[in-house]
JSON list of C-alpha atoms in Angstrom, two decimals:
[
{"chain": "J", "resi": 125, "resn": "MET", "atom": "CA", "xyz": [80.59, 98.83, 81.96]},
{"chain": "J", "resi": 126, "resn": "ASN", "atom": "CA", "xyz": [83.47, 99.44, 84.45]},
{"chain": "J", "resi": 127, "resn": "PRO", "atom": "CA", "xyz": [86.08, 97.09, 84.99]},
{"chain": "J", "resi": 128, "resn": "VAL", "atom": "CA", "xyz": [86.68, 95.99, 88.94]},
{"chain": "J", "resi": 129, "resn": "THR", "atom": "CA", "xyz": [89.56, 97.09, 89.96]},
{"chain": "J", "resi": 130, "resn": "TYR", "atom": "CA", "xyz": [91.91, 95.32, 92.35]},
{"chain": "J", "resi": 131, "resn": "SER", "atom": "CA", "xyz": [94.53, 96.22, 94.80]},
{"chain": "J", "resi": 132, "resn": "PRO", "atom": "CA", "xyz": [95.91, 93.68, 96.73]},
{"chain": "J", "resi": 133, "resn": "GLY", "atom": "CA", "xyz": [97.25, 96.65, 100.02]},
{"chain": "J", "resi": 134, "resn": "LEU", "atom": "CA", "xyz": [99.50, 98.89, 101.67]},
{"chain": "J", "resi": 135, "resn": "HIS", "atom": "CA", "xyz": [103.09, 98.01, 102.20]},
{"chain": "J", "resi": 136, "resn": "LYS", "atom": "CA", "xyz": [104.65, 99.97, 105.25]},
{"chain": "J", "resi": 137, "resn": "LEU", "atom": "CA", "xyz": [108.20, 100.77, 105.61]},
{"chain": "J", "resi": 138, "resn": "VAL", "atom": "CA", "xyz": [109.46, 102.21, 108.58]},
{"chain": "J", "resi": 139, "resn": "THR", "atom": "CA", "xyz": [113.18, 103.02, 109.92]},
{"chain": "J", "resi": 140, "resn": "LEU", "atom": "CA", "xyz": [112.63, 104.13, 113.56]},
{"chain": "J", "resi": 141, "resn": "GLU", "atom": "CA", "xyz": [114.95, 105.15, 116.61]},
{"chain": "J", "resi": 142, "resn": "VAL", "atom": "CA", "xyz": [114.36, 104.05, 119.22]},
{"chain": "J", "resi": 143, "resn": "LYS", "atom": "CA", "xyz": [115.47, 105.64, 122.47]},
{"chain": "J", "resi": 144, "resn": "LYS", "atom": "CA", "xyz": [114.61, 102.79, 124.89]},
{"chain": "J", "resi": 145, "resn": "LEU", "atom": "CA", "xyz": [116.97, 100.06, 123.86]},
{"chain": "J", "resi": 146, "resn": "ASP", "atom": "CA", "xyz": [115.76, 97.70, 126.06]},
{"chain": "J", "resi": 147, "resn": "THR", "atom": "CA", "xyz": [112.61, 97.32, 123.53]},
{"chain": "J", "resi": 148, "resn": "LEU", "atom": "CA", "xyz": [115.55, 96.89, 121.22]},
{"chain": "J", "resi": 149, "resn": "ILE", "atom": "CA", "xyz": [116.84, 93.17, 122.95]},
{"chain": "J", "resi": 150, "resn": "ASN", "atom": "CA", "xyz": [113.60, 91.82, 123.60]},
{"chain": "J", "resi": 151, "resn": "SER", "atom": "CA", "xyz": [112.21, 89.53, 121.08]},
{"chain": "J", "resi": 152, "resn": "GLN", "atom": "CA", "xyz": [109.85, 88.01, 123.59]},
{"chain": "J", "resi": 153, "resn": "LYS", "atom": "CA", "xyz": [108.01, 90.99, 124.63]},
{"chain": "J", "resi": 154, "resn": "PHE", "atom": "CA", "xyz": [107.83, 92.51, 121.45]},
{"chain": "J", "resi": 155, "resn": "ILE", "atom": "CA", "xyz": [106.32, 88.94, 120.05]},
{"chain": "J", "resi": 156, "resn": "ALA", "atom": "CA", "xyz": [104.06, 89.13, 123.13]},
{"chain": "J", "resi": 157, "resn": "PHE", "atom": "CA", "xyz": [103.14, 92.78, 122.11]},
{"chain": "J", "resi": 158, "resn": "SER", "atom": "CA", "xyz": [102.65, 91.54, 118.33]},
{"chain": "J", "resi": 159, "resn": "GLU", "atom": "CA", "xyz": [99.86, 88.55, 119.63]},
{"chain": "J", "resi": 160, "resn": "ASP", "atom": "CA", "xyz": [98.37, 91.03, 120.91]},
{"chain": "J", "resi": 161, "resn": "LEU", "atom": "CA", "xyz": [97.96, 93.64, 117.36]},
{"chain": "J", "resi": 162, "resn": "LEU", "atom": "CA", "xyz": [97.27, 90.22, 115.87]},
{"chain": "J", "resi": 163, "resn": "LEU", "atom": "CA", "xyz": [94.01, 89.72, 118.44]},
{"chain": "J", "resi": 164, "resn": "LYS", "atom": "CA", "xyz": [93.11, 93.41, 118.02]},
{"chain": "J", "resi": 165, "resn": "TYR", "atom": "CA", "xyz": [93.25, 93.71, 114.85]},
{"chain": "J", "resi": 166, "resn": "THR", "atom": "CA", "xyz": [91.57, 90.03, 113.73]},
{"chain": "J", "resi": 167, "resn": "LEU", "atom": "CA", "xyz": [94.76, 88.71, 112.30]},
{"chain": "J", "resi": 168, "resn": "GLU", "atom": "CA", "xyz": [95.41, 85.32, 111.22]},
{"chain": "J", "resi": 169, "resn": "LYS", "atom": "CA", "xyz": [99.06, 83.83, 112.14]},
{"chain": "J", "resi": 170, "resn": "VAL", "atom": "CA", "xyz": [100.27, 81.16, 109.93]},
{"chain": "J", "resi": 171, "resn": "GLY", "atom": "CA", "xyz": [104.17, 81.33, 111.35]},
{"chain": "J", "resi": 172, "resn": "ILE", "atom": "CA", "xyz": [106.57, 82.65, 112.62]},
{"chain": "J", "resi": 173, "resn": "SER", "atom": "CA", "xyz": [110.75, 82.77, 112.45]},
{"chain": "J", "resi": 174, "resn": "ILE", "atom": "CA", "xyz": [113.09, 84.32, 115.13]},
{"chain": "J", "resi": 175, "resn": "HIS", "atom": "CA", "xyz": [116.38, 84.87, 115.61]},
{"chain": "J", "resi": 176, "resn": "ASP", "atom": "CA", "xyz": [117.88, 86.98, 118.31]},
{"chain": "J", "resi": 177, "resn": "PHE", "atom": "CA", "xyz": [121.94, 87.86, 117.70]},
{"chain": "J", "resi": 178, "resn": "GLU", "atom": "CA", "xyz": [124.92, 87.42, 120.36]},
{"chain": "J", "resi": 179, "resn": "ASN", "atom": "CA", "xyz": [124.55, 91.30, 121.11]},
{"chain": "J", "resi": 180, "resn": "GLY", "atom": "CA", "xyz": [120.77, 91.16, 121.73]},
{"chain": "J", "resi": 181, "resn": "SER", "atom": "CA", "xyz": [119.44, 92.26, 118.19]},
{"chain": "J", "resi": 182, "resn": "PHE", "atom": "CA", "xyz": [116.63, 90.41, 116.75]},
{"chain": "J", "resi": 183, "resn": "THR", "atom": "CA", "xyz": [114.56, 89.31, 113.54]},
{"chain": "J", "resi": 184, "resn": "ILE", "atom": "CA", "xyz": [111.48, 88.32, 113.71]},
{"chain": "J", "resi": 185, "resn": "ALA", "atom": "CA", "xyz": [109.19, 87.44, 110.31]},
{"chain": "J", "resi": 186, "resn": "ILE", "atom": "CA", "xyz": [105.37, 87.12, 111.39]},
{"chain": "J", "resi": 187, "resn": "CYS", "atom": "CA", "xyz": [103.29, 85.01, 108.17]},
{"chain": "J", "resi": 188, "resn": "LEU", "atom": "CA", "xyz": [100.48, 85.97, 108.45]},
{"chain": "J", "resi": 189, "resn": "LYS", "atom": "CA", "xyz": [97.10, 84.86, 106.56]},
{"chain": "J", "resi": 190, "resn": "GLU", "atom": "CA", "xyz": [96.91, 87.94, 105.17]},
{"chain": "J", "resi": 191, "resn": "SER", "atom": "CA", "xyz": [100.37, 89.01, 104.19]},
{"chain": "J", "resi": 192, "resn": "HIS", "atom": "CA", "xyz": [103.02, 89.31, 106.99]},
{"chain": "J", "resi": 193, "resn": "ILE", "atom": "CA", "xyz": [104.88, 91.90, 110.00]},
{"chain": "J", "resi": 194, "resn": "CYS", "atom": "CA", "xyz": [108.94, 91.91, 109.77]},
{"chain": "J", "resi": 195, "resn": "ILE", "atom": "CA", "xyz": [111.28, 93.71, 112.18]},
{"chain": "J", "resi": 196, "resn": "HIS", "atom": "CA", "xyz": [115.07, 94.29, 112.42]},
{"chain": "J", "resi": 197, "resn": "THR", "atom": "CA", "xyz": [116.54, 95.61, 115.32]},
{"chain": "J", "resi": 198, "resn": "TRP", "atom": "CA", "xyz": [120.00, 97.42, 115.67]},
{"chain": "J", "resi": 199, "resn": "PRO", "atom": "CA", "xyz": [120.72, 98.81, 119.31]},
{"chain": "J", "resi": 200, "resn": "GLU", "atom": "CA", "xyz": [124.10, 99.90, 118.41]},
{"chain": "J", "resi": 201, "resn": "PHE", "atom": "CA", "xyz": [122.08, 102.37, 116.25]},
{"chain": "J", "resi": 202, "resn": "LYS", "atom": "CA", "xyz": [119.01, 102.65, 118.48]},
{"chain": "J", "resi": 203, "resn": "GLN", "atom": "CA", "xyz": [117.47, 101.84, 114.91]},
{"chain": "J", "resi": 204, "resn": "LEU", "atom": "CA", "xyz": [114.91, 99.33, 113.85]},
{"chain": "J", "resi": 205, "resn": "THR", "atom": "CA", "xyz": [113.68, 98.78, 110.69]},
{"chain": "J", "resi": 206, "resn": "LEU", "atom": "CA", "xyz": [109.60, 97.35, 110.28]},
{"chain": "J", "resi": 207, "resn": "ASP", "atom": "CA", "xyz": [108.13, 96.09, 107.36]},
{"chain": "J", "resi": 208, "resn": "VAL", "atom": "CA", "xyz": [103.75, 95.96, 107.39]},
{"chain": "J", "resi": 209, "resn": "TYR", "atom": "CA", "xyz": [101.93, 94.38, 104.57]},
{"chain": "J", "resi": 210, "resn": "LEU", "atom": "CA", "xyz": [98.10, 93.65, 104.60]},
{"chain": "J", "resi": 211, "resn": "CYS", "atom": "CA", "xyz": [96.53, 92.36, 101.21]},
{"chain": "J", "resi": 212, "resn": "ASN", "atom": "CA", "xyz": [93.28, 91.16, 101.05]},
{"chain": "J", "resi": 213, "resn": "TYR", "atom": "CA", "xyz": [90.76, 90.71, 98.25]},
{"chain": "J", "resi": 214, "resn": "LEU", "atom": "CA", "xyz": [87.61, 90.71, 100.19]},
{"chain": "J", "resi": 215, "resn": "GLN", "atom": "CA", "xyz": [88.78, 94.30, 101.59]},
{"chain": "J", "resi": 216, "resn": "ASP", "atom": "CA", "xyz": [90.87, 97.56, 101.90]},
{"chain": "J", "resi": 217, "resn": "ASN", "atom": "CA", "xyz": [93.61, 96.78, 104.75]},
{"chain": "J", "resi": 218, "resn": "THR", "atom": "CA", "xyz": [95.18, 100.52, 104.43]},
{"chain": "J", "resi": 219, "resn": "LEU", "atom": "CA", "xyz": [93.68, 102.34, 107.51]},
{"chain": "J", "resi": 220, "resn": "LYS", "atom": "CA", "xyz": [94.28, 98.28, 109.37]},
{"chain": "J", "resi": 221, "resn": "VAL", "atom": "CA", "xyz": [98.07, 98.66, 107.93]},
{"chain": "J", "resi": 222, "resn": "LYS", "atom": "CA", "xyz": [98.37, 102.34, 109.20]},
{"chain": "J", "resi": 223, "resn": "GLU", "atom": "CA", "xyz": [97.03, 102.15, 112.66]},
{"chain": "J", "resi": 224, "resn": "ILE", "atom": "CA", "xyz": [99.14, 98.53, 113.37]},
{"chain": "J", "resi": 225, "resn": "THR", "atom": "CA", "xyz": [102.30, 100.70, 112.15]},
{"chain": "J", "resi": 226, "resn": "ALA", "atom": "CA", "xyz": [101.64, 103.57, 114.63]},
{"chain": "J", "resi": 227, "resn": "ASP", "atom": "CA", "xyz": [100.68, 100.94, 117.56]},
{"chain": "J", "resi": 228, "resn": "TYR", "atom": "CA", "xyz": [104.18, 99.90, 116.88]},
{"chain": "J", "resi": 229, "resn": "ILE", "atom": "CA", "xyz": [105.73, 103.34, 116.67]},
{"chain": "J", "resi": 230, "resn": "SER", "atom": "CA", "xyz": [103.77, 104.31, 120.08]},
{"chain": "J", "resi": 231, "resn": "TYR", "atom": "CA", "xyz": [105.29, 100.99, 121.63]},
{"chain": "J", "resi": 232, "resn": "PHE", "atom": "CA", "xyz": [109.34, 101.36, 120.95]},
{"chain": "J", "resi": 233, "resn": "GLU", "atom": "CA", "xyz": [108.46, 105.61, 121.91]},
{"chain": "J", "resi": 234, "resn": "ALA", "atom": "CA", "xyz": [110.44, 105.82, 118.42]},
{"chain": "J", "resi": 235, "resn": "LYS", "atom": "CA", "xyz": [111.15, 108.90, 115.77]},
{"chain": "J", "resi": 236, "resn": "ILE", "atom": "CA", "xyz": [110.25, 108.04, 112.39]},
{"chain": "J", "resi": 237, "resn": "LEU", "atom": "CA", "xyz": [113.51, 108.21, 110.20]},
{"chain": "J", "resi": 238, "resn": "LYS", "atom": "CA", "xyz": [112.01, 106.76, 107.18]},
{"chain": "J", "resi": 239, "resn": "ASP", "atom": "CA", "xyz": [108.81, 106.12, 106.14]},
{"chain": "J", "resi": 240, "resn": "PHE", "atom": "CA", "xyz": [107.42, 104.94, 102.79]},
{"chain": "J", "resi": 241, "resn": "GLU", "atom": "CA", "xyz": [104.06, 103.38, 101.26]},
{"chain": "J", "resi": 242, "resn": "ILE", "atom": "CA", "xyz": [103.79, 101.64, 98.41]},
{"chain": "J", "resi": 243, "resn": "ASN", "atom": "CA", "xyz": [100.18, 100.62, 97.39]},
{"chain": "J", "resi": 244, "resn": "ARG", "atom": "CA", "xyz": [100.51, 97.10, 95.45]}
]
């Protein structure tokens, strides 16, 4: 008898270098892009927390039924950190996590400085 194994999902963490500084200080544009991604990948948002800092940087946590997407921007360093995690006991979302992360990298026209994948 083969026991059924369960892996909650892929957790992807990246640090990106961004040359277009306007994307690091425009939280509303990031939110609009993220809303489009949620539709594209059929993800269900259950909440969002947004904080804009005095220097224009922002921190956003999008809580999903499937888990979360979080970002922290540092325009003074031309960097951001992005955290994408999708879990689901009914399907494997590994490819979806990688595609969402790639879409964000394209949105920011970014260079990857650090790239971590954690299979949870």
